[in-house]
Amino acid sequence: MTLLREPDHGTPASSSEHMVCIEVDGVAVTVPAGTSVMRAASEAGLAVPKLCATDSLQPFGSCRLCLVEIDGKKGTPASCTTPVEPGMVVHTQTPRVERLRRNVMELYISDHPLDCLTCPANGDCELQDMAGVVGLREVRYGFAGENHLDAPTDSSNPYFDFDESKCIACSRCVRACDEIQGTLALTIVGRGFESKVSAGGTNFMDSECVSCGACVQACPTATLSEKSVIELGVPTRSVLTTCAYCGVGCSFKAELRGDELVRMVPHKDGGANEGHSCVKGRFAWGYATHPDRVVAPMIRDAITDPWQEVSWEQAIGHAAQRLREIQNTHGVDSIGGITSSRCTNEEVFVVQKMVRAAFGNNNVDTCARVCHSPTGYGLKQTFGTSAGTQDFKSVAQADVIVVIGANPTDAHPVFASRMKKRLRAGARLIVIDPRRIDLVRSPHIEAEHHLQLLPGTNVAVVNAMAHTIVDEGLVDTAFVTERCDAELYREWDEFIRRPENSPEATEQFSGVPAAEIRSAARIYAAGPNSAIYYGLGVTEHSQGSTMVMAMANLAMATGNIGREGVGINPLRGQNNVQGSCDMGSFPHEFTGYRHVSDTVVREQFESLWGTVLQSDPGLRIPNMFDAAVSGEFKALFVQGEDVAQSDPNIHHVLAALESLELLIVQDLFLNETAKYAHVFLPGTSFLEKDGTFTNAERRINRVRPVMKSKIGMQEWQVACDLSTALGYPMHYDSAAEIMDEIAALTPTFSGVSFALLDQVGSVQWPCNPEHPLGTPIMHIDRFVRGDGAFQLTPYVPTDERSTRRFPLLLTTGRILSQYNVGAQTRRTANVAWHEEDVLDIHESDAELRGIADGSWVTLASRVGETALRAHISDRVPPGVVYTTFHYPVTGANVVTTDLSDWATNCPEYKVTAVEVSPNLHGPAESVSGRSDTEADATVSR
Ligand code: SF4
Ligand code: SF4
Ligand code: SF4
Ligand code: FES
């Protein structure tokens, strides 16, 4: 349990190293120069009344409640906008300022509905608090004059209301939207008495608002209130935990009233988010208690049979017996498991341990296979570690930001807000993406270059940038000489200079003018701090790993590694994709990315686990599917991943699932994969879990149970029970004990414990005796591998080419309000923003095919076809179409192929040759046997 309202010092902290001493009400205070008088007083324990000030926003000075007297200064300055000066003597409680404050408050209250007792914010309202603090006892002005009491309420947003009658025009909401979120959706229109908040002249839902909730959090009154607070009442207690959506890993205070979750409030001290959130983390948690949740285990003999609800003992016993029967018949390697990046580190660790120790093979893989496995490979080859190099805060020091194959405002919104803040402050922006993502042009932000390359030509374009840097003498030779392997650099230098890597040669097939590539390269090299941020548009290609290494080469050649403001920064997809990789989920690696063939490491695991482990790598997910189709692989345990919707070439995946003799699915819902399952084991939502998630900046955050587990136990206990039933007993008393085992086995985690996390909030690995509080920035003095290793990155065009039959290239991505396969977000009010997947198509391609905006089209590739609505958009260039994959009814992955990254088998989701044609029948006749709901499998209870 933690404090409900966190301390608010009124204005942001100053980062100055120069200290200033002042006296406030007789108390000596020393604070950094630039600190406001209000904050200095607050830090001394002397809170000055305030309304328009809050320490997450720059001071504004509009409410006049924070007036103070300062010796030697005339009048009564506002303490929020007055910076400290050496020797200042401040008085915060004089009769004069107290009288003035009461007068100010009286004016506010005279135009405010006096319904405190029935107001949703009663007990959680700063206006109410301040009326008490200033000692307001009576209001001399009645409601007879002009007032705002009849102003309407805007209820258009599904998550919060805007009750204008309660607004005090303090502008905190407007400033939160500008300064924190960076959307600039709100303004104050009118002057004086007529001043009011406007969402661009329309309601919130129809405005530019992205429903991040920053304005709701900033509002000191009940004007902007969560609907859940209006319905359930003000929360009374809170639990600190971590968002379970994207790889940003935002910290939240889950605020409850009794046992009921009322709202999620981003935690000010959260290392990743520092008090901010997006619409998913703050509002889209209702899926956890959705009636579709399956909370009892179920079994069936054939996938055509109805499910039978059984006890946990029966389900586990049945699953174990079938697994052993299958191994006895088809061999020890005929079974395997897939871990989930939705789950905690502890849950993932236990599942991979079950596979290695109880299944007796290394057939374990994770859903990171299909997103960021090339990141792990590429960064390990070049730098020596499979993770991003920076913390999120580092972006504030970047002078040049290069965004490649990522759409942060939709997929990593809270990090995008940080990035936009830096861009508004003057950092230069280069976007490399086939689509015109929002960042290319948004309020006060404009990319200097948008290299709108053809899908599949990433490596060529980044090689061409590197060519320019070498060709034009822009290499940071001191860095290269001091920090990098000389021979590897020499080979790379010779390679990258070749004419085929020049921008001029690349222009021919990438579609990016050579002059643009050269200019972008010069800007990146000039920095002085240049940072690359990238996403799945880099990794999900046949050359995903090559591209990661090409970017690493670029960073090393220009010395942009090993300090704040630079680096190679993967924006990880799921909440714990970094963690699931760290936890030994890959078939060739134990925890901490150590190869299973390493005898010393393996013996350490064997000794602690008391069993013999295989030294050969096991099967990757695509190999498992291939082996299932060819009849050698017979049983699969899938933890929290919907492979039947998320993996490429769905027809092949379904053929594999249908071939299995036993499919065990552990999930919250009967998802698409569960339709092919024989055993269904319920899982827990993040609100029930106890453990840790590791975000994209290697930050290990605590996940704490907010509500009782709906399945009566922690999810890791299920894997322990299954392992025990298989004859390899596994037992832990707590998630903390699992983390202790991870720490004992993993050098980069050796300093991590729940006790440490509870004490300091979060740490970024490596966290060990050399770095007891973690490592925000990596490779500072030397690379983890020693010398930085330049790698040759020849561009090899993908086999997936547009042809006469399939002349367009499809690329896929995400939208802000939905998440991945949508299993969670589709079960929330977020559907208000995105009810279906649509196909973005350029006007010229649409016209050529007789396709109208909003009409149904058939999207066909060489492996399958589906139907969806067309959306004519200039965000995609001619020749390229784009869609999301949040809805099973669309099944975008019906059309994606099984081409994959050469090094890691990460699927090439981002390039599929397709044709689009008008479809007069709509979805029902066109989608290959898909249903609109995941919960439609027959359940007998
Ligand atoms: S919810 Fe976020 S985007 Fe919408 S108006 Fe408020 S701060 Fe701006
Ligand atoms: S809505 Fe709230 S934060 Fe915005 S101006 Fe009104 S009272 Fe202030
Ligand atoms: S940015 Fe990501 S981690 Fe943060 S609240 Fe949104 S979905 Fe959750
Ligand atoms: S708090 Fe200082 S003027 Fe409002």
Short mmCIF file of C-alpha atoms in Angstrom, two decimals, residues 179-442:
data_model
loop_
_atom_site.label_atom_id
_atom_site.label_comp_id
_atom_site.label_asym_id
_atom_site.label_seq_id
_atom_site.Cartn_x
_atom_site.Cartn_y
_atom_site.Cartn_z
CA GLU A 179 4.16 19.75 -22.22
CA ILE A 180 3.70 16.13 -21.14
CA GLN A 181 1.77 14.45 -23.90
CA GLY A 182 2.80 16.71 -26.78
CA THR A 183 -0.51 16.42 -28.62
CA LEU A 184 -1.60 20.05 -28.16
CA ALA A 185 -5.25 19.08 -28.39
CA LEU A 186 -6.54 21.66 -25.91
CA THR A 187 -6.63 25.44 -25.81
CA ILE A 188 -8.15 28.11 -23.63
CA VAL A 189 -10.51 30.12 -25.79
CA GLY A 190 -12.03 33.46 -24.84
CA ARG A 191 -10.66 35.98 -22.37
CA GLY A 192 -11.35 36.85 -18.77
CA PHE A 193 -14.71 35.57 -17.60
CA GLU A 194 -15.30 33.99 -21.02
CA SER A 195 -12.14 31.85 -20.80
CA LYS A 196 -12.82 28.18 -21.24
CA VAL A 197 -11.10 24.99 -22.19
CA SER A 198 -11.71 23.82 -25.73
CA ALA A 199 -10.77 20.56 -27.42
CA GLY A 200 -10.19 22.24 -30.76
CA GLY A 201 -13.73 23.54 -30.94
CA THR A 202 -15.32 20.10 -30.79
CA ASN A 203 -15.85 17.38 -28.18
CA PHE A 204 -12.95 15.34 -26.84
CA MET A 205 -13.79 12.28 -28.90
CA ASP A 206 -13.82 14.14 -32.20
CA SER A 207 -10.75 16.21 -31.39
CA GLU A 208 -7.04 15.49 -31.78
CA CYS A 209 -7.09 14.03 -28.25
CA VAL A 210 -5.44 10.61 -27.96
CA SER A 211 -6.98 9.90 -24.58
CA CYS A 212 -3.70 9.65 -22.69
CA GLY A 213 -5.40 11.05 -19.59
CA ALA A 214 -2.61 13.50 -18.70
CA CYS A 215 -5.15 16.32 -18.54
CA VAL A 216 -7.42 14.30 -16.27
CA GLN A 217 -4.52 13.64 -13.93
CA ALA A 218 -3.47 17.28 -13.97
CA CYS A 219 -6.93 18.72 -13.30
CA PRO A 220 -7.16 19.96 -9.72
CA THR A 221 -10.96 19.78 -9.68
CA ALA A 222 -13.60 17.29 -10.80
CA THR A 223 -13.89 18.99 -14.19
CA LEU A 224 -11.94 16.22 -15.86
CA SER A 225 -12.79 12.99 -14.06
CA GLU A 226 -12.44 9.32 -14.88
CA LYS A 227 -15.84 7.76 -15.48
CA SER A 228 -14.74 4.93 -13.19
CA VAL A 229 -14.26 7.40 -10.32
CA ILE A 230 -17.68 8.93 -11.00
CA GLU A 231 -19.20 5.47 -10.90
CA LEU A 232 -17.24 3.81 -8.10
CA GLY A 233 -16.10 6.70 -5.92
CA VAL A 234 -12.72 8.06 -4.88
CA PRO A 235 -10.16 5.29 -4.33
CA THR A 236 -8.88 4.64 -0.86
CA ARG A 237 -5.73 2.60 -1.33
CA SER A 238 -3.15 1.86 -4.01
CA VAL A 239 -0.70 -0.78 -5.18
CA LEU A 240 2.38 0.00 -7.28
CA THR A 241 2.68 -2.10 -10.41
CA THR A 242 3.69 -2.08 -14.09
CA CYS A 243 1.67 -1.81 -17.30
CA ALA A 244 1.35 -5.04 -19.25
CA TYR A 245 1.04 -3.63 -22.75
CA CYS A 246 4.10 -2.30 -24.53
CA GLY A 247 7.84 -2.37 -23.99
CA VAL A 248 7.92 1.11 -22.45
CA GLY A 249 7.01 -0.50 -19.12
CA CYS A 250 5.18 2.34 -17.41
CA SER A 251 4.80 2.24 -13.63
CA PHE A 252 1.33 2.78 -12.22
CA LYS A 253 -0.41 3.17 -8.93
CA ALA A 254 -3.41 0.89 -9.21
CA GLU A 255 -5.93 2.74 -7.05
CA LEU A 256 -8.67 0.73 -5.41
CA ARG A 257 -11.74 1.26 -3.34
CA GLY A 258 -11.99 -1.79 -1.18
CA ASP A 259 -11.09 -4.63 -3.53
CA GLU A 260 -12.36 -2.87 -6.62
CA LEU A 261 -9.89 -1.30 -9.03
CA VAL A 262 -11.03 2.27 -9.68
CA ARG A 263 -8.25 3.76 -11.78
CA MET A 264 -4.64 3.45 -12.85
CA VAL A 265 -2.52 6.52 -12.14
CA PRO A 266 0.94 6.69 -13.71
CA HIS A 267 3.59 6.77 -11.00
CA LYS A 268 5.65 9.93 -10.78
CA ASP A 269 8.73 8.01 -9.72
CA GLY A 270 8.33 5.39 -12.44
CA GLY A 271 11.74 5.28 -14.13
CA ALA A 272 10.31 4.63 -17.59
CA ASN A 273 7.34 6.99 -17.59
CA GLU A 274 7.82 9.56 -14.80
CA GLY A 275 4.11 10.05 -14.27
CA HIS A 276 2.84 9.74 -17.84
CA SER A 277 0.88 7.03 -19.61
CA CYS A 278 -1.08 6.27 -22.75
CA VAL A 279 -4.70 5.30 -23.27
CA LYS A 280 -3.94 1.59 -22.95
CA GLY A 281 -2.07 1.58 -19.66
CA ARG A 282 -4.26 4.14 -17.95
CA PHE A 283 -7.66 3.06 -19.15
CA ALA A 284 -7.69 -0.26 -21.02
CA TRP A 285 -7.46 -2.69 -18.11
CA GLY A 286 -11.09 -3.84 -18.09
CA TYR A 287 -10.20 -7.03 -19.98
CA ALA A 288 -8.83 -8.45 -16.73
CA THR A 289 -12.35 -8.91 -15.40
CA HIS A 290 -14.06 -9.45 -18.75
CA PRO A 291 -16.69 -12.22 -18.75
CA ASP A 292 -14.75 -13.98 -21.54
CA ARG A 293 -12.03 -14.90 -19.02
CA VAL A 294 -11.78 -18.64 -18.59
CA VAL A 295 -10.81 -19.42 -15.02
CA ALA A 296 -11.24 -23.20 -14.80
CA PRO A 297 -9.04 -25.75 -16.60
CA MET A 298 -10.58 -27.71 -19.45
CA ILE A 299 -9.68 -30.77 -21.48
CA ARG A 300 -11.00 -32.58 -24.53
CA ASP A 301 -9.83 -35.55 -26.60
CA ALA A 302 -10.31 -34.02 -30.02
CA ILE A 303 -10.58 -30.41 -31.11
CA THR A 304 -14.01 -31.16 -32.50
CA ASP A 305 -15.22 -32.23 -29.03
CA PRO A 306 -16.76 -29.80 -26.58
CA TRP A 307 -14.54 -28.67 -23.72
CA GLN A 308 -14.94 -30.42 -20.38
CA GLU A 309 -14.28 -28.38 -17.28
CA VAL A 310 -12.08 -30.37 -14.88
CA SER A 311 -10.15 -29.84 -11.66
CA TRP A 312 -6.58 -28.56 -11.76
CA GLU A 313 -5.33 -32.00 -10.64
CA GLN A 314 -7.16 -33.69 -13.51
CA ALA A 315 -5.98 -31.17 -16.09
CA ILE A 316 -2.35 -31.31 -14.98
CA GLY A 317 -2.41 -35.09 -14.60
CA HIS A 318 -3.96 -35.53 -18.04
CA ALA A 319 -1.49 -33.14 -19.68
CA ALA A 320 1.51 -34.83 -18.02
CA GLN A 321 0.33 -38.30 -18.93
CA ARG A 322 -0.24 -37.38 -22.58
CA LEU A 323 3.14 -35.61 -22.82
CA ARG A 324 4.95 -38.68 -21.48
CA GLU A 325 2.96 -41.03 -23.74
CA ILE A 326 3.90 -38.95 -26.75
CA GLN A 327 7.57 -38.88 -25.76
CA ASN A 328 7.53 -42.64 -25.20
CA THR A 329 6.14 -43.16 -28.68
CA HIS A 330 7.82 -40.40 -30.68
CA GLY A 331 10.95 -39.61 -28.72
CA VAL A 332 12.05 -37.08 -26.15
CA ASP A 333 12.36 -34.31 -28.74
CA SER A 334 8.81 -34.64 -30.03
CA ILE A 335 7.45 -32.06 -27.59
CA GLY A 336 8.25 -28.46 -26.76
CA GLY A 337 7.01 -25.17 -25.35
CA ILE A 338 6.60 -21.51 -26.23
CA THR A 339 7.00 -18.82 -23.57
CA SER A 340 5.19 -15.51 -23.61
CA SER A 341 6.44 -11.95 -23.49
CA ARG A 342 3.18 -11.00 -21.75
CA CYS A 343 4.21 -13.03 -18.73
CA THR A 344 6.56 -12.11 -15.92
CA ASN A 345 10.23 -13.00 -15.89
CA GLU A 346 9.47 -15.51 -13.17
CA GLU A 347 6.68 -17.19 -15.16
CA VAL A 348 8.84 -17.36 -18.27
CA PHE A 349 11.82 -18.69 -16.33
CA VAL A 350 9.75 -21.50 -14.86
CA VAL A 351 8.31 -22.55 -18.24
CA GLN A 352 11.72 -22.70 -19.94
CA LYS A 353 13.05 -24.60 -16.95
CA MET A 354 10.14 -27.04 -17.25
CA VAL A 355 10.97 -27.62 -20.92
CA ARG A 356 14.70 -28.10 -20.36
CA ALA A 357 14.51 -30.09 -17.15
CA ALA A 358 11.14 -31.89 -17.26
CA PHE A 359 10.56 -32.24 -21.01
CA GLY A 360 14.28 -33.06 -21.23
CA ASN A 361 15.03 -31.07 -24.39
CA ASN A 362 15.75 -27.51 -25.51
CA ASN A 363 12.61 -27.12 -27.62
CA VAL A 364 11.68 -23.83 -26.06
CA ASP A 365 11.19 -20.60 -27.92
CA THR A 366 9.42 -17.33 -27.30
CA CYS A 367 7.24 -14.93 -29.18
CA ALA A 368 10.27 -12.63 -29.41
CA ARG A 369 11.19 -14.97 -32.25
CA VAL A 370 8.62 -13.15 -34.34
CA CYS A 371 9.57 -9.61 -33.33
CA HIS A 372 12.97 -8.71 -31.91
CA SER A 373 15.16 -11.81 -32.21
CA PRO A 374 17.32 -9.96 -34.80
CA THR A 375 17.97 -7.27 -32.20
CA GLY A 376 19.43 -9.88 -29.88
CA TYR A 377 21.55 -11.37 -32.62
CA GLY A 378 22.72 -8.14 -34.26
CA LEU A 379 23.65 -6.27 -31.11
CA LYS A 380 25.43 -9.28 -29.67
CA GLN A 381 27.58 -9.64 -32.78
CA THR A 382 28.58 -5.98 -32.84
CA PHE A 383 28.53 -4.81 -29.21
CA GLY A 384 28.49 -8.07 -27.28
CA THR A 385 25.12 -7.88 -25.59
CA SER A 386 21.59 -8.55 -26.77
CA ALA A 387 19.92 -5.37 -25.61
CA GLY A 388 19.46 -1.67 -26.26
CA THR A 389 22.21 0.65 -25.16
CA GLN A 390 20.41 3.52 -23.39
CA ASP A 391 17.75 4.44 -20.89
CA PHE A 392 14.72 6.38 -22.15
CA LYS A 393 15.84 9.56 -20.42
CA SER A 394 18.88 9.62 -22.67
CA VAL A 395 16.78 10.98 -25.53
CA ALA A 396 16.69 14.33 -23.76
CA GLN A 397 20.40 14.71 -24.60
CA ALA A 398 20.08 13.75 -28.28
CA ASP A 399 20.78 16.38 -30.92
CA VAL A 400 19.79 14.17 -33.84
CA ILE A 401 17.10 11.52 -33.60
CA VAL A 402 16.81 8.89 -36.30
CA VAL A 403 13.60 6.85 -36.21
CA ILE A 404 13.77 3.74 -38.36
CA GLY A 405 10.90 1.34 -38.92
CA ALA A 406 9.07 2.46 -35.81
CA ASN A 407 5.94 4.45 -35.12
CA PRO A 408 6.44 5.52 -31.52
CA THR A 409 3.35 7.72 -31.23
CA ASP A 410 1.17 4.65 -31.80
CA ALA A 411 3.28 1.78 -30.54
CA HIS A 412 5.38 3.33 -27.72
CA PRO A 413 3.36 6.42 -26.87
CA VAL A 414 4.92 7.42 -23.58
CA PHE A 415 8.40 7.23 -25.00
CA ALA A 416 7.12 9.16 -28.02
CA SER A 417 6.05 11.96 -25.69
CA ARG A 418 9.59 12.16 -24.30
CA MET A 419 11.00 12.14 -27.81
CA LYS A 420 8.60 14.82 -29.00
CA LYS A 421 9.55 17.02 -26.07
CA ARG A 422 13.17 16.83 -27.16
CA LEU A 423 12.21 17.46 -30.80
CA ARG A 424 10.15 20.50 -29.84
CA ALA A 425 13.21 21.73 -27.97
CA GLY A 426 15.20 21.65 -31.20
CA ALA A 427 16.65 18.19 -31.85
CA ARG A 428 16.79 17.30 -35.55
CA LEU A 429 14.69 14.44 -36.83
CA ILE A 430 15.22 11.91 -39.60
CA VAL A 431 12.53 9.32 -40.27
CA ILE A 432 13.27 6.23 -42.35
CA ASP A 433 10.00 4.48 -43.09
CA PRO A 434 7.84 3.54 -46.06
CA ARG A 435 4.89 5.24 -44.33
CA ARG A 436 4.48 8.86 -43.41
CA ILE A 437 4.14 8.25 -39.69
CA ASP A 438 2.77 10.98 -37.40
CA LEU A 439 6.22 12.10 -36.31
CA VAL A 440 7.10 13.22 -39.83
CA ARG A 441 4.89 16.23 -39.28
CA SER A 442 3.07 16.95 -36.03
#
